[in-house]
Short mmCIF file of C-alpha atoms in Angstrom, two decimals:
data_model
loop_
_atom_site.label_atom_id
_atom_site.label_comp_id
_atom_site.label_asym_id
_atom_site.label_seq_id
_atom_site.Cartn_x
_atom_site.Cartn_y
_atom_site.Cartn_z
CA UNK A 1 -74.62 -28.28 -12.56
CA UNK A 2 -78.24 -29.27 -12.65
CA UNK A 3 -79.39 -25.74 -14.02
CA UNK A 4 -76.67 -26.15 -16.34
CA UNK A 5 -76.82 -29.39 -17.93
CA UNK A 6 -79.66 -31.81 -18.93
CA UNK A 7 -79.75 -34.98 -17.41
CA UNK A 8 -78.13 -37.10 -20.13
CA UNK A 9 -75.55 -34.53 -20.52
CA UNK A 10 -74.98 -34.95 -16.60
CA UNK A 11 -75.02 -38.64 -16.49
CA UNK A 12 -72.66 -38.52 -19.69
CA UNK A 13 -70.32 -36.61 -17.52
CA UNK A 14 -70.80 -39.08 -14.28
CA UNK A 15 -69.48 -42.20 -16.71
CA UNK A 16 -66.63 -40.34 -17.72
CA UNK A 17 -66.15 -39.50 -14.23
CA UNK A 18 -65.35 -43.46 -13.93
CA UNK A 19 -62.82 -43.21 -16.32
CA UNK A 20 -60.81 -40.00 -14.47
CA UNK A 21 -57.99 -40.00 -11.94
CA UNK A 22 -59.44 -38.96 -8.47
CA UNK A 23 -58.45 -35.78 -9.16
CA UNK A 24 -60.57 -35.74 -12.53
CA UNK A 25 -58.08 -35.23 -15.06
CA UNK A 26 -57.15 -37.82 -17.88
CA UNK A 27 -60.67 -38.85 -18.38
CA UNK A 28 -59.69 -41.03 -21.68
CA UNK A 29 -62.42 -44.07 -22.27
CA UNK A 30 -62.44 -43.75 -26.06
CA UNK A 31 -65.69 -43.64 -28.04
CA UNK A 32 -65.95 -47.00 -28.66
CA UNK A 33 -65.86 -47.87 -24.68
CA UNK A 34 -67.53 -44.93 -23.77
CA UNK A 35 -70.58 -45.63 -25.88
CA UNK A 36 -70.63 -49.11 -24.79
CA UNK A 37 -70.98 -47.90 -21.12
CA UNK A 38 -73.22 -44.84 -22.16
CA UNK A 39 -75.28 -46.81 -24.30
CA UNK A 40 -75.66 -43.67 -26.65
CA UNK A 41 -74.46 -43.11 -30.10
CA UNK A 42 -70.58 -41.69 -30.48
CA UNK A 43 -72.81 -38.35 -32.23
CA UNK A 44 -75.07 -37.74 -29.27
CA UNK A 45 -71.94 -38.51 -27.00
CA UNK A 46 -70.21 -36.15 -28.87
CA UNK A 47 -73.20 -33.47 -28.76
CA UNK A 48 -73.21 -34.20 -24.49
CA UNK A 49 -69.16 -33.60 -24.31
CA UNK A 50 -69.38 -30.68 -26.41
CA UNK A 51 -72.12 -29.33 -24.52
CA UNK A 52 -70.26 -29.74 -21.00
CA UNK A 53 -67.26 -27.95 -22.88
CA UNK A 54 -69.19 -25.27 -23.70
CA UNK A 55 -70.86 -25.11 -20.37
CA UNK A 56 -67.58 -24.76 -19.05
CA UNK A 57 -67.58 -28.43 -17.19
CA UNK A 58 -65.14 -30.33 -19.28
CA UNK A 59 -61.98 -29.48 -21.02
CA UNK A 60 -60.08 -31.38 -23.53
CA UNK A 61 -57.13 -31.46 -22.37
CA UNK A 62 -55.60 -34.05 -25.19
CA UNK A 63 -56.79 -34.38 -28.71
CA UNK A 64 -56.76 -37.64 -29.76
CA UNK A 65 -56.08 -39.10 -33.59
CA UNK A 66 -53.60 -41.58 -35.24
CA UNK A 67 -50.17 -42.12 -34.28
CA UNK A 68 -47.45 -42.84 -36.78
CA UNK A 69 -47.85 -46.75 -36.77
CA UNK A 70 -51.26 -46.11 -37.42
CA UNK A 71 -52.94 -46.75 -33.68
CA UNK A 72 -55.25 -44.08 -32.20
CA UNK A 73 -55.07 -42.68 -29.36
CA UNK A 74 -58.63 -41.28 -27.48
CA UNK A 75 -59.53 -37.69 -26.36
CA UNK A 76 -57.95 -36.89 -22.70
CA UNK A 77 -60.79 -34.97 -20.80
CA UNK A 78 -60.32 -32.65 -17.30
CA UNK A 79 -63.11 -31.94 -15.17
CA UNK A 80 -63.67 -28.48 -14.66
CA UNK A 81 -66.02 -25.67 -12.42
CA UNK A 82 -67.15 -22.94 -14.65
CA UNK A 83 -65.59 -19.56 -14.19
CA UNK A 84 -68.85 -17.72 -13.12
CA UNK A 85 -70.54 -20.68 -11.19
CA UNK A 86 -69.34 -19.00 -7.60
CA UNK A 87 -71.79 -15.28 -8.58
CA UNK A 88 -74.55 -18.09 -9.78
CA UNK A 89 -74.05 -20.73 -6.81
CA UNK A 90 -77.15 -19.71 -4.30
CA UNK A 91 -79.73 -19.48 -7.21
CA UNK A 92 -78.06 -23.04 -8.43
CA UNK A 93 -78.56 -24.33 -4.88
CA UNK A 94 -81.29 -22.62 -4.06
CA UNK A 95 -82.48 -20.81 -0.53
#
């Protein structure tokens, strides 16, 4: 992950972590707790998830949004292993 990711992008990912199931799926903080534990903005949060999405790390699983009584409901999040990390794992790991 470290050739991957940039650090804030990987320590973005280890808070969420504390918000998963042991088996990382339903990773669902919310923004507003999320931030508070990040202590980042909800737009460079949102710039770190979106980069571990693209990287292949994350999944949303859930969309969040509004619910018909007008509650929200956060953003479920999966951990994941990118599909070509197993070709790229000794030059990740190193000799």
């Amino acid at each position: 992950m470290s050739a991957d990711l940039p650090e804030p992008v990987r320590y973005s990912l280890s808070v969420l972590a504390l918000y998963m199931n042991p088996n990382g799926t339903h990773g669902r903080p919310g923004f507003q707790k999320f931030t508070g534990a990040r202590r980042v903005s909800e737009k460079t949060l949102q710039r770190h998830l979106e980069a571990a999405i693209a990287g292949g790390w994350l999944v949303l699983a859930q969309r969040g949004g509004r619910n018909g009584d007008g509650s929200t409901r956060a953003n479920s999040y999966a951990a994941a292993i990118p599909g070509d990390l197993y070709p790229r794992l000794n030059g990740i790991l190193g000799p």
